[in-house]
Tab-separated table of C-alpha atoms in Angstrom:
chain	number	residue	atom	x	y	z
A	1448	UNK	CA	-51.802	34.811	-40.478
A	1449	UNK	CA	-51.174	32.147	-37.953
A	1450	UNK	CA	-47.594	31.406	-36.675
A	1451	UNK	CA	-47.957	27.971	-38.193
A	1452	UNK	CA	-48.591	29.356	-41.652
A	1453	UNK	CA	-45.683	31.775	-41.393
A	1454	UNK	CA	-43.380	28.954	-40.327
A	1455	UNK	CA	-44.478	26.831	-43.267
A	1456	UNK	CA	-43.887	29.682	-45.646
A	1457	UNK	CA	-40.413	30.388	-44.233
A	1458	UNK	CA	-38.605	27.781	-46.298
A	1459	UNK	CA	-41.189	26.321	-48.616
A	1460	UNK	CA	-39.515	27.208	-51.919
A	1461	UNK	CA	-35.991	26.193	-50.898
A	1462	UNK	CA	-37.380	22.967	-49.372
A	1463	UNK	CA	-39.154	22.088	-52.598
A	1464	UNK	CA	-35.974	22.712	-54.644
A	1465	UNK	CA	-34.086	20.523	-52.202
A	1466	UNK	CA	-36.764	17.785	-52.724
A	1467	UNK	CA	-36.171	18.023	-56.499
A	1468	UNK	CA	-32.399	17.858	-55.970
A	1469	UNK	CA	-32.834	14.721	-53.832
A	1470	UNK	CA	-35.075	13.099	-56.437
A	1471	UNK	CA	-32.545	13.890	-59.170
A	1472	UNK	CA	-29.983	11.615	-57.442
A	1473	UNK	CA	-32.354	9.656	-56.981
A	1474	UNK	CA	-32.685	9.043	-53.267
A	1475	UNK	CA	-35.407	8.701	-50.653
A	1476	UNK	CA	-35.634	11.065	-47.746
A	1477	UNK	CA	-34.261	8.472	-45.374
A	1478	UNK	CA	-31.528	7.502	-47.832
A	1479	UNK	CA	-30.319	11.089	-48.315
A	1480	UNK	CA	-30.554	11.757	-44.586
A	1481	UNK	CA	-28.274	8.808	-43.903
A	1482	UNK	CA	-25.765	9.905	-46.545
A	1483	UNK	CA	-25.714	13.458	-45.132
A	1484	UNK	CA	-25.479	12.279	-41.514
A	1485	UNK	CA	-28.707	13.861	-40.317
A	1486	UNK	CA	-31.867	12.291	-38.935
A	1487	UNK	CA	-34.986	11.767	-40.989
A	1488	UNK	CA	-36.940	14.446	-39.097
A	1489	UNK	CA	-34.350	17.031	-40.047
A	1490	UNK	CA	-34.561	16.101	-43.728
A	1491	UNK	CA	-38.360	16.194	-43.648
A	1492	UNK	CA	-38.249	19.611	-41.909
A	1493	UNK	CA	-35.922	21.006	-44.580
A	1494	UNK	CA	-38.101	19.811	-47.446
A	1495	UNK	CA	-41.408	20.918	-45.881
A	1496	UNK	CA	-40.032	24.366	-44.981
A	1497	UNK	CA	-40.682	23.875	-41.302
A	1498	UNK	CA	-36.857	24.051	-40.744
A	1499	UNK	CA	-35.828	26.708	-43.297
A	1500	UNK	CA	-32.429	26.093	-44.825
A	1501	UNK	CA	-31.739	29.827	-44.687
A	1502	UNK	CA	-31.722	29.520	-40.869
A	1503	UNK	CA	-28.844	27.055	-40.945
A	1504	UNK	CA	-25.368	28.140	-39.899
A	1505	UNK	CA	-23.319	29.358	-42.831
A	1506	UNK	CA	-20.774	26.567	-42.583
A	1507	UNK	CA	-23.413	23.831	-42.429
A	1508	UNK	CA	-25.330	25.292	-45.352
A	1509	UNK	CA	-22.156	25.542	-47.450
A	1510	UNK	CA	-21.277	21.935	-46.582
A	1511	UNK	CA	-24.743	20.826	-47.691
A	1512	UNK	CA	-24.504	22.671	-51.001
A	1513	UNK	CA	-21.070	21.180	-51.671
A	1514	UNK	CA	-22.039	17.602	-50.790
A	1515	UNK	CA	-25.250	17.382	-52.793
A	1516	UNK	CA	-23.617	17.451	-56.243
A	1517	UNK	CA	-20.940	15.094	-55.005
A	1518	UNK	CA	-23.568	12.413	-54.338
A	1519	UNK	CA	-25.324	12.917	-57.663
A	1520	UNK	CA	-27.760	15.834	-57.249
A	1521	UNK	CA	-28.381	17.959	-60.353
A	1522	UNK	CA	-25.952	20.911	-59.994
A	1523	UNK	CA	-28.455	23.301	-61.602
A	1524	UNK	CA	-30.960	22.567	-58.870
A	1525	UNK	CA	-28.312	22.985	-56.162
A	1526	UNK	CA	-27.349	26.359	-57.721
A	1527	UNK	CA	-31.021	27.452	-57.724
A	1528	UNK	CA	-31.211	27.003	-53.981
A	1529	UNK	CA	-29.653	30.467	-53.557
A	1530	UNK	CA	-32.440	32.111	-55.544
A	1531	UNK	CA	-34.994	30.008	-53.677
A	1532	UNK	CA	-33.632	31.208	-50.332
A	1533	UNK	CA	-33.749	34.818	-51.533
A	1534	UNK	CA	-37.395	34.287	-52.603
A	1535	UNK	CA	-38.266	32.667	-49.294
A	1536	UNK	CA	-36.810	35.611	-47.442
A	1537	UNK	CA	-38.817	38.131	-49.487
A	1538	UNK	CA	-42.015	36.166	-48.971
A	1539	UNK	CA	-41.475	35.585	-45.290
A	1540	UNK	CA	-40.629	39.265	-44.639
A	1541	UNK	CA	-43.690	40.384	-46.605
A	1542	UNK	CA	-46.112	37.975	-44.960
A	1543	UNK	CA	-44.693	38.677	-41.519
A	1544	UNK	CA	-43.035	42.097	-41.630
A	1545	UNK	CA	-40.167	42.251	-39.140
A	1546	UNK	CA	-39.947	45.043	-36.582
A	1547	UNK	CA	-37.688	47.967	-37.226
A	1548	UNK	CA	-37.415	50.490	-40.041
A	1549	UNK	CA	-38.557	49.986	-43.611
A	1550	UNK	CA	-34.979	50.107	-44.880
A	1551	UNK	CA	-34.443	46.587	-43.415
A	1552	UNK	CA	-36.947	44.934	-45.793
A	1553	UNK	CA	-35.109	42.538	-48.091
A	1554	UNK	CA	-36.430	44.451	-51.107
A	1555	UNK	CA	-34.591	47.519	-49.769
A	1556	UNK	CA	-31.189	45.997	-49.157
A	1557	UNK	CA	-30.313	44.176	-52.363
A	1558	UNK	CA	-31.279	44.224	-56.055
A	1559	UNK	CA	-32.994	40.965	-56.776
A	1560	UNK	CA	-32.509	39.017	-60.018
A	1561	UNK	CA	-34.793	37.280	-62.477
A	1562	UNK	CA	-34.004	33.930	-60.781
A	1563	UNK	CA	-35.412	35.302	-57.523
A	1564	UNK	CA	-38.392	36.897	-59.167
A	1565	UNK	CA	-39.269	33.687	-60.969
A	1566	UNK	CA	-39.022	31.684	-57.736
A	1567	UNK	CA	-41.442	34.142	-56.121
A	1568	UNK	CA	-43.747	33.877	-59.117
A	1569	UNK	CA	-43.621	30.087	-58.842
A	1570	UNK	CA	-45.030	30.324	-55.298
A	1571	UNK	CA	-47.706	32.753	-56.448
A	1572	UNK	CA	-49.024	31.317	-59.706
A	1573	UNK	CA	-47.588	27.799	-59.843
A	1574	UNK	CA	-45.511	28.383	-62.990
A	1575	UNK	CA	-42.077	26.732	-62.530
A	1576	UNK	CA	-39.036	28.845	-63.475
A	1577	UNK	CA	-37.768	28.083	-66.995
A	1578	UNK	CA	-34.337	27.395	-65.552
A	1579	UNK	CA	-35.549	24.335	-63.665
A	1580	UNK	CA	-34.115	21.171	-65.303
A	1581	UNK	CA	-36.598	18.811	-66.898
A	1582	UNK	CA	-36.422	15.657	-64.784
A	1583	UNK	CA	-38.332	12.375	-65.184
A	1584	UNK	CA	-41.289	12.267	-62.756
A	1585	UNK	CA	-40.247	10.414	-59.576
A	1586	UNK	CA	-42.281	7.683	-57.924
A	1587	UNK	CA	-43.978	9.220	-54.931
A	1588	UNK	CA	-46.231	7.785	-52.308
A	1589	UNK	CA	-49.370	9.710	-51.392
A	1590	UNK	CA	-50.393	13.206	-52.364
A	1591	UNK	CA	-47.455	15.579	-52.993
A	1592	UNK	CA	-47.928	19.283	-53.909
A	1593	UNK	CA	-46.914	20.040	-57.515
A	1594	UNK	CA	-44.856	23.014	-56.366
A	1595	UNK	CA	-44.182	25.453	-53.503
A	1596	UNK	CA	-47.442	27.320	-54.084
A	1597	UNK	CA	-48.799	29.553	-51.339
A	1598	UNK	CA	-52.423	29.141	-50.322
A	1599	UNK	CA	-55.031	31.557	-51.571
A	1600	UNK	CA	-55.122	33.262	-48.176
A	1601	UNK	CA	-51.317	33.607	-48.158
A	1602	UNK	CA	-51.272	35.047	-51.689
A	1603	UNK	CA	-53.920	37.556	-50.779
A	1604	UNK	CA	-52.007	38.654	-47.673
A	1605	UNK	CA	-48.717	38.719	-49.548
A	1606	UNK	CA	-50.053	41.143	-52.149
A	1607	UNK	CA	-51.891	43.214	-49.580
A	1608	UNK	CA	-48.741	43.657	-47.545
A	1609	UNK	CA	-46.695	44.251	-50.679
A	1610	UNK	CA	-49.016	47.088	-51.661
A	1611	UNK	CA	-48.678	48.562	-48.158
A	1612	UNK	CA	-44.871	48.309	-48.446
A	1613	UNK	CA	-44.989	50.164	-51.765
A	1614	UNK	CA	-47.118	52.948	-50.295
A	1615	UNK	CA	-44.907	53.343	-47.261
A	1616	UNK	CA	-41.564	52.994	-49.081
A	1617	UNK	CA	-40.779	56.700	-48.532
A	1618	UNK	CA	-39.991	55.819	-44.906
A	1619	UNK	CA	-36.971	53.788	-46.032
A	1620	UNK	CA	-34.763	56.875	-46.466
A	1621	UNK	CA	-32.015	56.409	-49.020
A	1622	UNK	CA	-33.357	52.894	-49.748
A	1623	UNK	CA	-36.815	54.195	-50.667
A	1624	UNK	CA	-36.397	54.167	-54.500
A	1625	UNK	CA	-35.131	50.560	-54.493
A	1626	UNK	CA	-37.835	49.365	-52.101
A	1627	UNK	CA	-40.604	51.101	-54.014
A	1628	UNK	CA	-39.627	49.936	-57.480
A	1629	UNK	CA	-39.068	46.301	-56.451
A	1630	UNK	CA	-42.208	46.049	-54.352
A	1631	UNK	CA	-44.288	47.642	-57.086
A	1632	UNK	CA	-42.784	45.350	-59.728
A	1633	UNK	CA	-43.676	42.249	-57.647
A	1634	UNK	CA	-47.141	43.662	-57.067
A	1635	UNK	CA	-47.680	43.491	-60.809
A	1636	UNK	CA	-47.818	39.667	-60.477
A	1637	UNK	CA	-51.261	40.022	-58.850
A	1638	UNK	CA	-53.836	39.091	-61.513
A	1639	UNK	CA	-56.879	39.550	-59.316
A	1640	UNK	CA	-59.288	42.355	-60.380
A	1641	UNK	CA	-58.595	44.497	-57.309
A	1642	UNK	CA	-54.861	43.891	-57.386
A	1643	UNK	CA	-54.567	44.620	-61.134
A	1644	UNK	CA	-56.536	47.839	-60.736
A	1645	UNK	CA	-54.302	48.977	-57.830
A	1646	UNK	CA	-51.112	48.079	-59.702
A	1647	UNK	CA	-52.276	49.900	-62.839
A	1648	UNK	CA	-53.126	52.997	-60.783
A	1649	UNK	CA	-49.771	52.873	-58.888
A	1650	UNK	CA	-47.786	52.401	-62.107
A	1651	UNK	CA	-49.473	55.227	-63.896
A	1652	UNK	CA	-48.909	57.448	-60.861
A	1653	UNK	CA	-45.161	56.873	-61.400
A	1654	UNK	CA	-45.214	57.621	-65.115
A	1655	UNK	CA	-43.650	60.979	-64.480
A	1656	UNK	CA	-40.271	59.218	-64.090
A	1657	UNK	CA	-40.571	58.042	-67.683
A	1658	UNK	CA	-40.326	61.587	-69.028
A	1659	UNK	CA	-36.642	61.984	-68.208
A	1660	UNK	CA	-34.101	61.680	-71.030
A	1661	UNK	CA	-30.897	59.711	-70.703
A	1662	UNK	CA	-29.456	58.618	-67.365
A	1663	UNK	CA	-30.900	60.160	-64.221
A	1664	UNK	CA	-31.184	58.895	-60.604
A	1665	UNK	CA	-34.737	57.821	-61.559
A	1666	UNK	CA	-33.554	55.725	-64.541
A	1667	UNK	CA	-33.834	52.350	-62.706
A	1668	UNK	CA	-37.371	53.144	-61.525
A	1669	UNK	CA	-38.349	54.337	-65.032
A	1670	UNK	CA	-37.146	51.067	-66.579
A	1671	UNK	CA	-38.909	48.988	-63.924
A	1672	UNK	CA	-42.115	50.991	-64.336
A	1673	UNK	CA	-42.063	50.609	-68.130
A	1674	UNK	CA	-41.469	46.860	-67.984
A	1675	UNK	CA	-44.182	46.393	-65.377
A	1676	UNK	CA	-46.646	48.314	-67.565
A	1677	UNK	CA	-45.671	46.039	-70.461
A	1678	UNK	CA	-46.476	43.079	-68.195
A	1679	UNK	CA	-49.860	44.669	-67.646
A	1680	UNK	CA	-50.463	44.748	-71.452
A	1681	UNK	CA	-49.415	48.360	-72.153
A	1682	UNK	CA	-46.202	48.245	-74.288
A	1683	UNK	CA	-46.103	51.934	-75.306
A	1684	UNK	CA	-44.336	53.247	-72.164
A	1685	UNK	CA	-41.547	50.733	-72.761
A	1686	UNK	CA	-41.161	51.844	-76.358
A	1687	UNK	CA	-41.101	55.507	-75.158
A	1688	UNK	CA	-38.480	54.614	-72.481
A	1689	UNK	CA	-36.240	53.133	-75.111
A	1690	UNK	CA	-36.521	56.314	-77.222
A	1691	UNK	CA	-35.974	58.720	-74.350
A	1692	UNK	CA	-33.612	56.927	-71.923
A	1693	UNK	CA	-31.541	54.681	-74.106
A	1694	UNK	CA	-31.239	55.832	-77.731
A	1695	UNK	CA	-28.304	58.243	-78.359
A	1696	UNK	CA	-27.265	58.166	-74.689
A	1697	UNK	CA	-24.119	56.187	-73.948
A	1698	UNK	CA	-24.683	56.040	-70.175
A	1699	UNK	CA	-28.266	54.911	-70.614
A	1700	UNK	CA	-27.246	52.176	-73.066
A	1701	UNK	CA	-24.502	50.978	-70.724
A	1702	UNK	CA	-26.908	51.012	-67.773
A	1703	UNK	CA	-29.357	48.906	-69.700
A	1704	UNK	CA	-26.769	46.257	-70.603
A	1705	UNK	CA	-25.345	46.278	-67.083
A	1706	UNK	CA	-28.800	45.680	-65.621
A	1707	UNK	CA	-29.605	42.953	-68.099
A	1708	UNK	CA	-26.345	41.181	-67.274
A	1709	UNK	CA	-27.167	41.316	-63.538
A	1710	UNK	CA	-30.879	40.491	-63.936
A	1711	UNK	CA	-30.264	37.475	-66.195
A	1712	UNK	CA	-27.302	36.129	-64.224
A	1713	UNK	CA	-24.372	37.024	-66.502
A	1714	UNK	CA	-22.804	39.398	-63.917
A	1715	UNK	CA	-21.439	38.673	-60.483
A	1716	UNK	CA	-23.479	39.858	-57.511
A	1717	UNK	CA	-25.180	40.636	-55.321
A	1718	UNK	CA	-25.666	44.368	-55.612
A	1719	UNK	CA	-26.846	46.416	-52.628
A	1720	UNK	CA	-28.402	49.205	-54.690
A	1721	UNK	CA	-28.918	50.458	-58.272
A	1722	UNK	CA	-25.715	52.489	-58.581
A	1723	UNK	CA	-23.856	49.693	-60.372
A	1724	UNK	CA	-26.032	50.199	-63.452
A	1725	UNK	CA	-24.334	53.290	-64.799
A	1726	UNK	CA	-20.765	52.053	-64.369
A	1727	UNK	CA	-18.905	52.209	-67.669
A	1728	UNK	CA	-16.519	49.304	-66.900
A	1729	UNK	CA	-18.799	46.241	-66.903
A	1730	UNK	CA	-17.776	43.072	-65.067
A	1731	UNK	CA	-19.777	40.647	-67.183
A	1732	UNK	CA	-19.187	38.375	-70.163
A	1733	UNK	CA	-20.704	39.716	-73.464
A	1734	UNK	CA	-21.027	36.162	-74.890
A	1735	UNK	CA	-23.059	34.978	-71.935
A	1736	UNK	CA	-25.291	38.051	-72.144
A	1737	UNK	CA	-25.783	37.501	-75.842
A	1738	UNK	CA	-26.877	33.931	-75.280
A	1739	UNK	CA	-29.340	34.939	-72.547
A	1740	UNK	CA	-30.840	37.797	-74.591
A	1741	UNK	CA	-31.299	35.513	-77.593
A	1742	UNK	CA	-33.172	33.033	-75.382
A	1743	UNK	CA	-35.398	35.856	-74.115
A	1744	UNK	CA	-36.535	36.767	-77.621
A	1745	UNK	CA	-39.144	34.016	-77.529
A	1746	UNK	CA	-39.497	33.494	-73.755
A	1747	UNK	CA	-40.717	37.047	-72.956
A	1748	UNK	CA	-42.744	38.381	-75.909
A	1749	UNK	CA	-44.152	41.238	-73.798
A	1750	UNK	CA	-40.698	42.772	-73.599
A	1751	UNK	CA	-39.738	42.128	-77.193
A	1752	UNK	CA	-38.871	45.745	-77.940
A	1753	UNK	CA	-36.448	45.947	-75.025
A	1754	UNK	CA	-34.846	42.616	-75.989
A	1755	UNK	CA	-34.414	43.655	-79.590
A	1756	UNK	CA	-32.931	47.034	-78.770
A	1757	UNK	CA	-30.575	45.500	-76.167
A	1758	UNK	CA	-29.287	42.943	-78.689
A	1759	UNK	CA	-28.772	45.704	-81.209
A	1760	UNK	CA	-26.864	47.756	-78.587
A	1761	UNK	CA	-24.802	44.749	-77.414
A	1762	UNK	CA	-23.649	43.925	-80.961
A	1763	UNK	CA	-22.693	47.556	-81.585
A	1764	UNK	CA	-20.787	47.755	-78.327
A	1765	UNK	CA	-18.977	44.481	-79.010
A	1766	UNK	CA	-18.716	44.104	-82.824
A	1767	UNK	CA	-16.382	41.073	-82.437
A	1768	UNK	CA	-19.227	38.889	-81.157
A	1769	UNK	CA	-20.373	37.504	-84.573
A	1770	UNK	CA	-16.878	36.041	-85.239
A	1771	UNK	CA	-16.501	34.777	-81.653
A	1772	UNK	CA	-19.698	32.766	-81.429
A	1773	UNK	CA	-20.955	31.861	-84.933
A	1774	UNK	CA	-23.452	29.299	-83.600
A	1775	UNK	CA	-25.204	31.926	-81.469
A	1776	UNK	CA	-25.146	34.365	-84.366
A	1777	UNK	CA	-26.863	31.799	-86.596
A	1778	UNK	CA	-29.562	31.254	-83.967
A	1779	UNK	CA	-30.078	34.986	-83.533
A	1780	UNK	CA	-30.368	35.525	-87.281
A	1781	UNK	CA	-32.998	32.794	-87.575
A	1782	UNK	CA	-35.046	34.233	-84.768
A	1783	UNK	CA	-34.716	37.745	-86.188
A	1784	UNK	CA	-36.005	36.517	-89.512
A	1785	UNK	CA	-39.027	34.876	-87.897
A	1786	UNK	CA	-39.873	38.050	-86.059
A	1787	UNK	CA	-39.479	40.155	-89.196
A	1788	UNK	CA	-41.652	37.746	-91.163
A	1789	UNK	CA	-44.288	37.615	-88.396
A	1790	UNK	CA	-45.134	41.332	-88.693
A	1791	UNK	CA	-46.147	41.670	-85.028
A	1792	UNK	CA	-43.360	43.980	-83.801
A	1793	UNK	CA	-43.051	47.745	-83.534
A	1794	UNK	CA	-41.496	49.924	-86.189
A	1795	UNK	CA	-38.425	50.499	-84.012
A	1796	UNK	CA	-37.929	46.775	-83.391
A	1797	UNK	CA	-38.260	46.090	-87.104
A	1798	UNK	CA	-35.613	48.677	-88.031
A	1799	UNK	CA	-33.223	47.405	-85.388
A	1800	UNK	CA	-33.730	43.741	-86.313
A	1801	UNK	CA	-33.028	44.642	-89.937
A	1802	UNK	CA	-29.840	46.392	-88.782
A	1803	UNK	CA	-28.886	43.312	-86.723
A	1804	UNK	CA	-29.474	41.035	-89.694
A	1805	UNK	CA	-27.330	43.255	-91.888
A	1806	UNK	CA	-24.564	43.375	-89.280
A	1807	UNK	CA	-24.586	39.625	-88.857
A	1808	UNK	CA	-24.510	38.957	-92.597
A	1809	UNK	CA	-21.679	41.475	-93.037
A	1810	UNK	CA	-19.460	40.014	-90.304
A	1811	UNK	CA	-20.248	36.314	-90.598
């Protein structure tokens, strides 16, 4: 890849989110540049990605993020700039691997979240994250890209390098499990024939980790492998993972809820590795997690069994939730009834949804 392409990719996602934040004010590039006290070329460089925001000094970046909402930018978009910068860093490091050891790859040094994964997916397949606010279309002059989508050549190189990273993850020492599972999970976004075949082979080669029962050091990789296989259209390993690694195992159940809370954004972060998952003293809000899991019931049908079991486990771990948030409980009961009436869920999910319905009716 040419240096010019790498430079453009360096801040493309964050720059596009900044463009959306500016348009939410609304303001022109020159107008916002004037209000921020920067020149027009700087603003254009930020939005195009040629001057990545993640390369700014910490104080200047913090000042920018504080000032944007104060002048009318949508606060949700400003908040999403963090996930966009994480995504830009992953993409840049994958397209142009830095020198040094494998344990310095961004996928080896922190556990990424759904927000970051969805930002990366946006650049790969053009599907905007669901958390993006719905804004009225702005008036724009000339051709403007509909999103921060990589070129076909960049996508091909991204996945090729990601596969190489997965295969060489053992060189990352103690960070190898985290690097391997996150790189392999992102590789499952490749829908090309060759990429899908490689991902399927790589995932099935890791199926041995799915045979463990309860919590083990391989539990995070087993969960990631099972969910990636579900993404590939094979739901059975995820159902088996629930039976083996969650059901009747208190540590496994706690780890699942801890990871959900972190992945969905209900827990503070970031986390440098997977060890936080099996902590028995969670630092997240059960009500926020309940709301996010309920939303996921219809947003991620491929993972329906994991969502259903997690809701069942959350309500059993925190039986006070139905009285605390009756509006959420009503919404959950309605969605549970639709799923039960639809008849397209596994036997386990049906039993657990029936138990959830009974629990909600009993405590409402």
